[in-house]
Coordinates of C-alpha atoms and ligand atoms in Angstrom, one line a residue:
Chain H
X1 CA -46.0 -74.9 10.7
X2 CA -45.3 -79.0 10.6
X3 CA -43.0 -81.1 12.1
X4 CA -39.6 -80.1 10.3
X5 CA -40.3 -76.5 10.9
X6 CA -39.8 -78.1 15.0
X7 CA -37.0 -79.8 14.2
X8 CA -33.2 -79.6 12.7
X9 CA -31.9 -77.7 16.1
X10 CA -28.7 -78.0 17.4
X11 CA -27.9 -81.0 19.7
X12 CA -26.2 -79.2 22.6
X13 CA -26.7 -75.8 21.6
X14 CA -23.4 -74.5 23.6
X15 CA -21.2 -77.2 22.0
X16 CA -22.3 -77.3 19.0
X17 CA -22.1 -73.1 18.1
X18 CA -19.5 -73.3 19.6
X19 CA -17.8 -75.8 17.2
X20 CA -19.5 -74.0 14.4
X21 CA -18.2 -70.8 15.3
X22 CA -14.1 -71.8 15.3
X23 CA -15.5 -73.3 11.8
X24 CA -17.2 -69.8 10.5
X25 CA -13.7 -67.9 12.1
X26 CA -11.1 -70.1 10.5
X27 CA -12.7 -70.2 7.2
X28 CA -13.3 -66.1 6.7
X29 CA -9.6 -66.2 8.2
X30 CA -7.8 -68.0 6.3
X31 CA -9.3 -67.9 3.0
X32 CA -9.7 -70.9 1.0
X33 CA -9.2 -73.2 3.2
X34 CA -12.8 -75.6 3.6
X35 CA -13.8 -76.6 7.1
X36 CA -16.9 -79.2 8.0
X37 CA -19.7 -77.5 10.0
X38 CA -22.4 -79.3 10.4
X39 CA -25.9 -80.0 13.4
X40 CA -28.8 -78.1 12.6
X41 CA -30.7 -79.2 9.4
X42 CA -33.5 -76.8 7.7
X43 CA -35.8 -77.0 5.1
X44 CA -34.7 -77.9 1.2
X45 CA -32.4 -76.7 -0.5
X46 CA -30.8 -75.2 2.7
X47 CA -27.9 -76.9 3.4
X48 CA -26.8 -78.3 6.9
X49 CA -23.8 -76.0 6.4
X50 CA -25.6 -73.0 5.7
X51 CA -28.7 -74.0 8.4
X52 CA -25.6 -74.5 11.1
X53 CA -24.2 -70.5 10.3
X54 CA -27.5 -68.8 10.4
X55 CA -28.5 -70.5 13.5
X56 CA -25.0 -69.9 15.3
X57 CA -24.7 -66.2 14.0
X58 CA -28.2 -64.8 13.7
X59 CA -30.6 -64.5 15.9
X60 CA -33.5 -61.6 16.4
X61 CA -31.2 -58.8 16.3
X62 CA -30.1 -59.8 12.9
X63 CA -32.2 -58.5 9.8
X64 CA -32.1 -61.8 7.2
X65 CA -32.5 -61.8 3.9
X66 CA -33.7 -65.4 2.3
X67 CA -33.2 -65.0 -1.4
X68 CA -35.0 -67.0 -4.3
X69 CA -35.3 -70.8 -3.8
X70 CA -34.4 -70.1 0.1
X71 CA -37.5 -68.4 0.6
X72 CA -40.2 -70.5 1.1
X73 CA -42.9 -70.9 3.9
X74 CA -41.0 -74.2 5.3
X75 CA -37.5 -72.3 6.0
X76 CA -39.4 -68.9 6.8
X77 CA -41.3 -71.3 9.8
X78 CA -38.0 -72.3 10.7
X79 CA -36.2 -69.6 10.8
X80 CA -39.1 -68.3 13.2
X81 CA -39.0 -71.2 15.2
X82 CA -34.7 -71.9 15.6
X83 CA -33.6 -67.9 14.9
X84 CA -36.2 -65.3 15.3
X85 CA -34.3 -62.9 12.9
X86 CA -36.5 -60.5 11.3
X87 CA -37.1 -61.4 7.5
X88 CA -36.2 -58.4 5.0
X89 CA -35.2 -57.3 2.0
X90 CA -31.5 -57.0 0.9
X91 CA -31.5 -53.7 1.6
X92 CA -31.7 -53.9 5.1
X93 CA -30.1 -57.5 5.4
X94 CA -26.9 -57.9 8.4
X95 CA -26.9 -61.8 6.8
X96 CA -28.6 -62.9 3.1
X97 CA -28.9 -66.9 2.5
X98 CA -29.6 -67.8 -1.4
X99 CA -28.2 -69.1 -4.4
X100 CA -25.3 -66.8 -6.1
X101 CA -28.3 -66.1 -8.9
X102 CA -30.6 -65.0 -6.4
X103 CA -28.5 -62.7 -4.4
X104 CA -27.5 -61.4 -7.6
X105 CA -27.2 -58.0 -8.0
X106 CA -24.6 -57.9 -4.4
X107 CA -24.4 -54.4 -5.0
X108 CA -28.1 -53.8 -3.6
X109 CA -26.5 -55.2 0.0
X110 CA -25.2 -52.0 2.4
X111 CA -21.6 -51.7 2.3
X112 CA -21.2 -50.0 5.5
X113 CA -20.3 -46.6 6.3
X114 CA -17.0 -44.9 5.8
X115 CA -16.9 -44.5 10.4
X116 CA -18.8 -47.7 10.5
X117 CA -17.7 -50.1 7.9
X118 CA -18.7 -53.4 10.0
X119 CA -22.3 -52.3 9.0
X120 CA -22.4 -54.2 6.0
X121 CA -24.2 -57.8 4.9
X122 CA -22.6 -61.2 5.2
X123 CA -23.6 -62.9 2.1
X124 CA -24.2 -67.4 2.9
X125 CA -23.5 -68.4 -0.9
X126 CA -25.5 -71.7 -1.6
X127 CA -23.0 -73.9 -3.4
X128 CA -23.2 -77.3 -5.5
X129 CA -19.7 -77.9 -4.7
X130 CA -16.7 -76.2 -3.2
X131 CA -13.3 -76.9 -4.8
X132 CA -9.7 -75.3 -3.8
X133 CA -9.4 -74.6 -7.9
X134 CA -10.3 -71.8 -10.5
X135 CA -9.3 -68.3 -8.8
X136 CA -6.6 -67.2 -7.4
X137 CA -6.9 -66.0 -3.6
X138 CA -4.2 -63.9 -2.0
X139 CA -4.5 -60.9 0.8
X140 CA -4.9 -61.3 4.8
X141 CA -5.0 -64.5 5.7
X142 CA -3.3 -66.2 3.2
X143 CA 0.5 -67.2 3.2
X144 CA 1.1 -66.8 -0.5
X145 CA -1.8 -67.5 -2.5
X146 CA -5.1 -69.9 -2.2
X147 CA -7.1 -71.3 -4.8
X148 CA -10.9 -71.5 -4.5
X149 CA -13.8 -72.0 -7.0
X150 CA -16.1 -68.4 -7.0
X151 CA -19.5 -67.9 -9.1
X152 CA -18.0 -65.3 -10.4
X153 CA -15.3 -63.1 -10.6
X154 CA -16.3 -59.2 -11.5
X155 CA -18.5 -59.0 -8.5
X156 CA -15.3 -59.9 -5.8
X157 CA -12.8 -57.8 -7.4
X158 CA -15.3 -54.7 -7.1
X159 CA -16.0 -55.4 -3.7
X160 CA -12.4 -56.1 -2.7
X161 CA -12.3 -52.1 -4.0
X162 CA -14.5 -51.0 -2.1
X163 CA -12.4 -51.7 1.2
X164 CA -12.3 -50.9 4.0
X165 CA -16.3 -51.1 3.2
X166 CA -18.2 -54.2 1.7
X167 CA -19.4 -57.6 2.0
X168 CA -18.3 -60.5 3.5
X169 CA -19.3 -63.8 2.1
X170 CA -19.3 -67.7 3.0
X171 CA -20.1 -70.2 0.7
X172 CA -21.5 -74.0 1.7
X173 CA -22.2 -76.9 0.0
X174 CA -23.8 -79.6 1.9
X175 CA -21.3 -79.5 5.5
X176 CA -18.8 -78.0 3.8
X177 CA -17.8 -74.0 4.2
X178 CA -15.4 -71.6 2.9
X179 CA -15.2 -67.6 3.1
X180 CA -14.2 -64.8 1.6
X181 CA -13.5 -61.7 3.1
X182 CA -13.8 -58.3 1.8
X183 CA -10.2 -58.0 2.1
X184 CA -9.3 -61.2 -0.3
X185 CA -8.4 -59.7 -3.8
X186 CA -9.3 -62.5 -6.5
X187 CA -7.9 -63.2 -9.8
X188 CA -8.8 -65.3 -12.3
X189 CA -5.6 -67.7 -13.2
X190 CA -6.5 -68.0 -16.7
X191 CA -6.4 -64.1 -17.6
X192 CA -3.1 -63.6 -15.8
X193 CA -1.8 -66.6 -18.0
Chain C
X1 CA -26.3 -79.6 34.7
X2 CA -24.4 -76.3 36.2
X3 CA -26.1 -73.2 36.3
X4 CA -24.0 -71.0 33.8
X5 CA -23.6 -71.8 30.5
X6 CA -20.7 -73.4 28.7
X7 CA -17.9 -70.7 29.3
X8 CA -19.9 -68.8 31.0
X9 CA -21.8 -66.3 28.9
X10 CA -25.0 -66.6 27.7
X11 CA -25.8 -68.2 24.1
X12 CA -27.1 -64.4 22.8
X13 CA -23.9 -62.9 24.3
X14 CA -21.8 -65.1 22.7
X15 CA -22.9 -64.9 19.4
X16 CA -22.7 -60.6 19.2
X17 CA -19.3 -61.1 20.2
X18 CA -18.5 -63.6 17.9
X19 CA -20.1 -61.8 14.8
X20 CA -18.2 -58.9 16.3
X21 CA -15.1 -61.1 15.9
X22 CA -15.5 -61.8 12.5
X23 CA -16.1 -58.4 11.5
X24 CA -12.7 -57.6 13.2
X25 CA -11.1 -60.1 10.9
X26 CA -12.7 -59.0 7.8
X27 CA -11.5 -55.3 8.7
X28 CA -8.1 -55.7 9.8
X29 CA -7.1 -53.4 12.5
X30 CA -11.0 -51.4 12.5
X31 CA -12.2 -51.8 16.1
X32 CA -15.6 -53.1 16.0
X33 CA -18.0 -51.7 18.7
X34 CA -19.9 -54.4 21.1
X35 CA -22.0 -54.6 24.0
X36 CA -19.7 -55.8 26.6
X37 CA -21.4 -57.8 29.5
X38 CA -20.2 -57.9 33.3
X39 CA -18.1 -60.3 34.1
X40 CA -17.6 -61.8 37.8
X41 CA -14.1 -60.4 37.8
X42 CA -12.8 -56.1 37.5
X43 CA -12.6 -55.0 34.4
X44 CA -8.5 -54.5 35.0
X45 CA -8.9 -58.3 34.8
X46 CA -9.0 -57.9 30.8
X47 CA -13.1 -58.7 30.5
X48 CA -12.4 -57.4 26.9
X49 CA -10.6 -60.6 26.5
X50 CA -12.3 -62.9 28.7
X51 CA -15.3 -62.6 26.5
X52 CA -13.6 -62.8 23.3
X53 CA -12.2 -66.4 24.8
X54 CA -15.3 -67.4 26.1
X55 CA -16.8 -66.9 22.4
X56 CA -13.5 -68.3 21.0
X57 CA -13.5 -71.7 23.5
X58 CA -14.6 -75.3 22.3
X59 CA -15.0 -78.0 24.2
X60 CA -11.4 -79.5 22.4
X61 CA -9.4 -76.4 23.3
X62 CA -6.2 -75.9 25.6
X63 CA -5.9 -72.7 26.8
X64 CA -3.0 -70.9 28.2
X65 CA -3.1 -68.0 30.3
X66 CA -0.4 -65.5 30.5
X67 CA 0.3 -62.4 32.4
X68 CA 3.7 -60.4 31.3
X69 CA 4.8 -63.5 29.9
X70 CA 4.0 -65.5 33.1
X71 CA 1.4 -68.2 33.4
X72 CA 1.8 -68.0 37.6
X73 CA 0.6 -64.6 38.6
X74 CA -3.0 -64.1 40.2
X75 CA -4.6 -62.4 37.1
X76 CA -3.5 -65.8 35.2
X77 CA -4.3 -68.0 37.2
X78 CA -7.6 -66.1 38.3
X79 CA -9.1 -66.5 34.2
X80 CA -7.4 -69.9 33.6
X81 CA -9.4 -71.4 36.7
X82 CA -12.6 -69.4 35.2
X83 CA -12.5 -71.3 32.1
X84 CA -11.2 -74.7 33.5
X85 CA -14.4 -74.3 36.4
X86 CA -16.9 -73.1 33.3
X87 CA -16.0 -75.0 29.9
X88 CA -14.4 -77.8 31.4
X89 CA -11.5 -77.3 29.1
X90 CA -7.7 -78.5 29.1
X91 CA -5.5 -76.2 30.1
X92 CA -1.5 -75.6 29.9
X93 CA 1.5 -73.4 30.2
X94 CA 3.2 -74.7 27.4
X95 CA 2.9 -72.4 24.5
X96 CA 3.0 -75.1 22.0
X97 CA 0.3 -77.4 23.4
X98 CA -1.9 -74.3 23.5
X99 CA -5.0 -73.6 20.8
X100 CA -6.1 -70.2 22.4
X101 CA -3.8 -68.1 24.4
X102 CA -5.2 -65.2 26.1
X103 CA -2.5 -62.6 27.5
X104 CA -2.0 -59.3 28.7
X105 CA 1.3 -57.4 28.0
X106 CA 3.3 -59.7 25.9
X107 CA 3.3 -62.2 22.8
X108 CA 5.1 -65.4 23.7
X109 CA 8.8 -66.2 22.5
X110 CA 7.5 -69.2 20.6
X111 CA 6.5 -68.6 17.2
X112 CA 2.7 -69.3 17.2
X113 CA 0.8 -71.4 14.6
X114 CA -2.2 -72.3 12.4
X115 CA -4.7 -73.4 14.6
X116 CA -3.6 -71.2 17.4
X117 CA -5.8 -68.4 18.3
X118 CA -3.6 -65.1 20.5
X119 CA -6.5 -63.6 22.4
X120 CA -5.3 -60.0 24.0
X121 CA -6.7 -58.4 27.0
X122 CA -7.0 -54.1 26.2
X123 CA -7.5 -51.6 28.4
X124 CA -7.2 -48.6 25.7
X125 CA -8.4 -49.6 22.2
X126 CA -8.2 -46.3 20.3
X127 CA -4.5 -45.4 19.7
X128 CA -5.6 -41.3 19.1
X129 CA -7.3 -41.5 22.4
X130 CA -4.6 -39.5 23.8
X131 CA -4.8 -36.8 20.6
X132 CA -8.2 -36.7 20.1
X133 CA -10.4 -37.6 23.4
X134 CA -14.0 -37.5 21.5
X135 CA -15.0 -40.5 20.0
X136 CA -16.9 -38.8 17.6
X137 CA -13.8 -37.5 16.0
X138 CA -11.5 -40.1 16.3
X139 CA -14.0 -42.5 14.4
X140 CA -14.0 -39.5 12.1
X141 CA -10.0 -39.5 11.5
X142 CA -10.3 -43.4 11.0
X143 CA -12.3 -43.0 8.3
X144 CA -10.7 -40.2 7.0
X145 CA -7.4 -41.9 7.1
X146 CA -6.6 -38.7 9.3
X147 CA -3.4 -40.5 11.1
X148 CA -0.9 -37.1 10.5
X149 CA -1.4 -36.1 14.4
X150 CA 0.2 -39.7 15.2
X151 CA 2.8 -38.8 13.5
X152 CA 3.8 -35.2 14.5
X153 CA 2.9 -37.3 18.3
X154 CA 6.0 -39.8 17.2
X155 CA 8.3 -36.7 15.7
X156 CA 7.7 -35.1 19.2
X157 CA 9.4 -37.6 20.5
X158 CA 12.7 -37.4 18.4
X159 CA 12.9 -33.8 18.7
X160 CA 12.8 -34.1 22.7
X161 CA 14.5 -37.3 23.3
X162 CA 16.3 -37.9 20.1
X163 CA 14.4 -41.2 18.7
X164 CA 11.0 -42.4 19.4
X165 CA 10.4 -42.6 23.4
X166 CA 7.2 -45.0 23.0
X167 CA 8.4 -48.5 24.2
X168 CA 4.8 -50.1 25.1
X169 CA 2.0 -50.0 22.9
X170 CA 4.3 -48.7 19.9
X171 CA 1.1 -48.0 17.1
X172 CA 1.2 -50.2 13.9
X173 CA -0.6 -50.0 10.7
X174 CA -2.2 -52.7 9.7
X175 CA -2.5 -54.2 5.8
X176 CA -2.0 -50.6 4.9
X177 CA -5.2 -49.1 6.1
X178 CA -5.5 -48.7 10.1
X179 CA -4.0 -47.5 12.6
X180 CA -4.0 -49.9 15.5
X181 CA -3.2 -50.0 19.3
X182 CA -1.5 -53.6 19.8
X183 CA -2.5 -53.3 23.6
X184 CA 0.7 -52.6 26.2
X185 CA 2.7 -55.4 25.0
X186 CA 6.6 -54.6 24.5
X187 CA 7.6 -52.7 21.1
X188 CA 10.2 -55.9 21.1
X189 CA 7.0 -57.7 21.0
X190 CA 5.7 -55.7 17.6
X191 CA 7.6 -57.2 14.8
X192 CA 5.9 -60.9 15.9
X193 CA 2.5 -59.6 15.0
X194 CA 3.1 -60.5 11.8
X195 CA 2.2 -64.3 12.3
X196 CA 0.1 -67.4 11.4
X197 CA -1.8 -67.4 14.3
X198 CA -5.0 -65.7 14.4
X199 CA -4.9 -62.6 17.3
X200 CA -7.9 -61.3 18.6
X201 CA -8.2 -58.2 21.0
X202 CA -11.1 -57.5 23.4
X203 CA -11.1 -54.2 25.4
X204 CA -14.4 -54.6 28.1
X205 CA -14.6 -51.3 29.3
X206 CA -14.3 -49.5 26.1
X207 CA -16.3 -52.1 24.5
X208 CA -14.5 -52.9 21.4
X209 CA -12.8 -55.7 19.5
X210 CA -10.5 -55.6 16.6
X211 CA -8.8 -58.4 15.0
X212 CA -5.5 -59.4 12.8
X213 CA -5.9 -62.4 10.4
X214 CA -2.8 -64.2 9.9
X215 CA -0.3 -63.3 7.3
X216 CA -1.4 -59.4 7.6
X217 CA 1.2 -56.8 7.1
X218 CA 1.8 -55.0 10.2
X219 CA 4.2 -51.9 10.8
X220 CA 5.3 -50.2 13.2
X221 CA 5.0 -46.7 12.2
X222 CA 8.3 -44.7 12.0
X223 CA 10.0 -42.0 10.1
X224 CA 12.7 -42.3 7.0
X225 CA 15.4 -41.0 9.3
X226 CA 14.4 -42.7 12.4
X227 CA 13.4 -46.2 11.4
X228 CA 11.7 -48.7 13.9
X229 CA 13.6 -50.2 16.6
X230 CA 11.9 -53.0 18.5
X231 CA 15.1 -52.5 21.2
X232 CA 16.2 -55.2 23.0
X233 CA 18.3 -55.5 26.0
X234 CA 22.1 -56.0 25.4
X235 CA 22.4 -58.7 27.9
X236 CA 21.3 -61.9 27.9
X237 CA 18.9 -64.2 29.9
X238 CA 21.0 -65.3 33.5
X239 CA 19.0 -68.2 33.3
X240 CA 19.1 -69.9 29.8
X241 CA 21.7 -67.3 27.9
X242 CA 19.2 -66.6 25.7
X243 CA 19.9 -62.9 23.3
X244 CA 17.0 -63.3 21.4
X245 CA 14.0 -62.7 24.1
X246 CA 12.5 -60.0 25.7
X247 CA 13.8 -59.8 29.3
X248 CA 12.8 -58.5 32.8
X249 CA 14.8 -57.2 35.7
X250 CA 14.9 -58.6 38.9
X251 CA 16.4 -57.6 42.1
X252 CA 17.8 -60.3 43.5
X253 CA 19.5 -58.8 47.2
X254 CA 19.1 -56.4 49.6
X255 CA 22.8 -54.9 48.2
X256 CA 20.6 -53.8 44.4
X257 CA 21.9 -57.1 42.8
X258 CA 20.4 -57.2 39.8
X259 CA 19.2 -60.5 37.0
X260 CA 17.6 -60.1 34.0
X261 CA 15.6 -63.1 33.3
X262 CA 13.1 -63.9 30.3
X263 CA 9.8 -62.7 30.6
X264 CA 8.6 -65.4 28.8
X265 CA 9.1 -68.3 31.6
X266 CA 7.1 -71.1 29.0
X267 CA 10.1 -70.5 27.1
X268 CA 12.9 -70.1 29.7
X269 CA 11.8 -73.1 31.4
X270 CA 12.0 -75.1 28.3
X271 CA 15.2 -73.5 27.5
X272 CA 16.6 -74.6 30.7
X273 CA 15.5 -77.9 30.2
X274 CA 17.2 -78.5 27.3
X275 CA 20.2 -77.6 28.5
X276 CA 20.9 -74.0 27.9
X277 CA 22.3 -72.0 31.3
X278 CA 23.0 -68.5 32.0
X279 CA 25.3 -66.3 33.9
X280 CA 23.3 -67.3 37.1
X281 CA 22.1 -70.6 36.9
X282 CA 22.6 -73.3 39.4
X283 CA 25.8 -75.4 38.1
X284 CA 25.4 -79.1 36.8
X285 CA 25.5 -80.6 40.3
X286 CA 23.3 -77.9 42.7
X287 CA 20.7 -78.7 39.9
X288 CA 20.6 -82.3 40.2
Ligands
ZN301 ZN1 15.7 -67.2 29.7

């Protein structure tokens, strides 16, 4: 384990998840909006974003899934270290961390059950950017309609059909966060042209 | 250093709860079970929503307390001192000025906004507890969509009383899907539930939480022939004239006189103070 494994830990750790949390609840409630959340750094290519969600959400009663590029001795040390969630495959993953190529195929990730539909993955996204442009958002949490740039399209409008079950997902690029709840129904603006 | 932890509960606590929470948002109106923790107050105190607000709270928050629309009565004050004493946060009674509002028994007058979280305190989550006592099976008719009991529950009423008796936690649907209890507040209360604010309900003893993002459709459920009524009072307030609010009655004299006033006092207050009187207000001059 070196030194950065030790480090990237949150300040004040009572402030700062707590900050990080309003951040994690205003973005999956108001989709596509972008909120900053930032203090804890991991490991490349995790971003602080991402590093701050995992270590204010999980902890060792959360099953995590670090998919592709995310897994790598360095950020498995410090998820040890900071978290303590058990690492696991996407089949028994509460919360996956990874590119949108590496977590591809979502529909490996439990969807929860019909009496218990809250059992069911969160998906952390690992963005380049995040831009309010390309699909259309509309559904709970959003006046009339959002705008917000996916990875993909197909995959959200199944999953929107599988509600009241299915993922939940948050996407980060560097401090920056956004979600998308299962309950968000995506279009692309360019086919309903 | 103090020896609790910033508002209170315990990092590990705070972050079930909030994954709790967010599950509640991304299943509007499904009540999410979690492992609710003692708190140093009885659990007719709303714990449900004491913990929600202690996972909600940041250090920048201003939280307002109310209790049947007032800020002043013990339960209030008791959980607004717990915060102020264990987060160190603002606090205030003006609805406006508030980010998280925690309340028991009513939404305030004031139309609430972005960046406002409504934080409910529940004593009775499940709204076919009173059909169906197992939990087993009322999970079972969630699931199952099953809500045709509620109904024939609801038609009960008409047949017997002539129109649908239930004035306090009056069941809503939310975003189509679930059946929801919206905690005792005032059927007056239910068409507000359709807001911008974020609303969050905690019940401790049942251990569940269930959430309503903004901009979610929420409806009262009713009948083609007997449509909701949210039923207001045909007077108005006796201290700002308001028609608009919901209104409590006070005896005022040993004879039975009798005032309705606004439950709301945030809003009666401010009414007052911008000039607005009632039939029983103090004139221009006993005011001054
Ligand atoms: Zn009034």
């Amino acid at each position: 384990m070196d030194m950065q494994s030790l480090s990237g830990g949150f300040a004040t750790p009572p402030q700062d998840s707590s900050r990080a949390f309003r951040a994690a609840l205003e973005t999956l409630a108001r989709p596509g909006t972008i909120h900053d959340i930032s203090g804890a750094k991991a490991p490349a290519p995790v971003s602080e974003a991402a590093a701050t969600l995992i270590l204010t959400l999980c902890d060792p009663e959360t099953p995590l899934y670090l998919a592709g590029a995310h897994d790598t001795p360095d950020i498995r040390d410090w998820v040890a270290f900071h978290i303590g969630a058990p690492l696991v495959g996407p089949e028994q993953a509460m919360f996956a961390l990874g590119a949108w190529e590496a977590l591809s195929p979502i529909t490996v990730f439990p969807i929860g059950t019909p009496e218990y539909p809250d059992r069911s993955t969160t998906l952390i996204v690992e963005m380049d950017t995040l831009n309010q442009d390309g699909m259309r958002l509309s559904g709970p949490g959003i006046k009339d309609s959002a705008m917000l740039a996916l990875p993909d399209l197909a995959p959200f409008q199944m999953n929107a059909g599988l509600f009241p079950l299915g993922l939940d997902f948050y996407f980060t690029a560097g401090t920056r966060l956004a979600g998308l709840p299962r309950t968000t129904n995506v279009s692309d603006l360019m086919e309903a042209n | 250093m103090s020896d609790y932890n910033f508002a209170y509960l315990d990092e590990q606590t705070k972050r079930m709860i909030r994954r709790a929470i967010l599950k509640g948002i991304a299943i509007p109106g499904y009540q999410v079970p979690f492992a609710s923790r003692e708190m140093p107050m009885p659990y007719g105190w709303g714990t449900g929503g004491v913990q929600v607000t202690a996972a909600c709270l940041t250090p920048e928050d201003t939280l307002k307390v109310i209790d049947q629309g007032a800020d002043d009565t013990t339960n209030a004050v008791s959980i607004r001192k717990f915060f102020e004493k264990t987060a160190e946060i603002a606090v205030t009674e003006k609805t406006g000025d508030a980010t998280v509002i925690q309340t028991r028994h009513r939404i305030p007058e004031e139309p609430l906004g972005e960046g406002q979280i409504l934080v409910y305190q529940v004593p009775i989550p499940e709204p076919l507890r009173f059909l169906e006592p197992r939990e087993t099976e009322t999970r079972k008719m969630h699931a199952l969509e099953e809500y045709g009991l509620m109904h024939v529950k609801l038609y009960e009423d008409i047949a017997r009383h002539g129109h649908i008796a239930t004035s306090y936690a009056y069941p809503v649907k939310v975003e189509g899907r679930y059946v929801m209890d919206p905690s005792p507040i005032p059927k007056f209360d239910n068409p507000k539930m359709e807001m911008a604010a974020i609303q969050l309900f905690g019940a401790g003893r049942e251990q569940r939480i269930y959430a309503v993002p903004p901009y979610t459709k929420v409806v009262s459920l009713d009948f083609e022939d007997h449509p909701f009524d949210p039923s207001k009072a045909d007077h108005p307030c006796d201290l700002c004239g308001a028609e608009h609010t919901y209104l409590d009655e006070v005896i005022i004299d040993d004879a039975g006189g009798r005032m309705f006033v606004c439950s709301d006092t945030d809003y009666c207050a401010g009414r007052q103070a911008k000039g607005h009187r009632g039939r029983l207000s103090p004139t221009e001059e006993a005011a001054q």
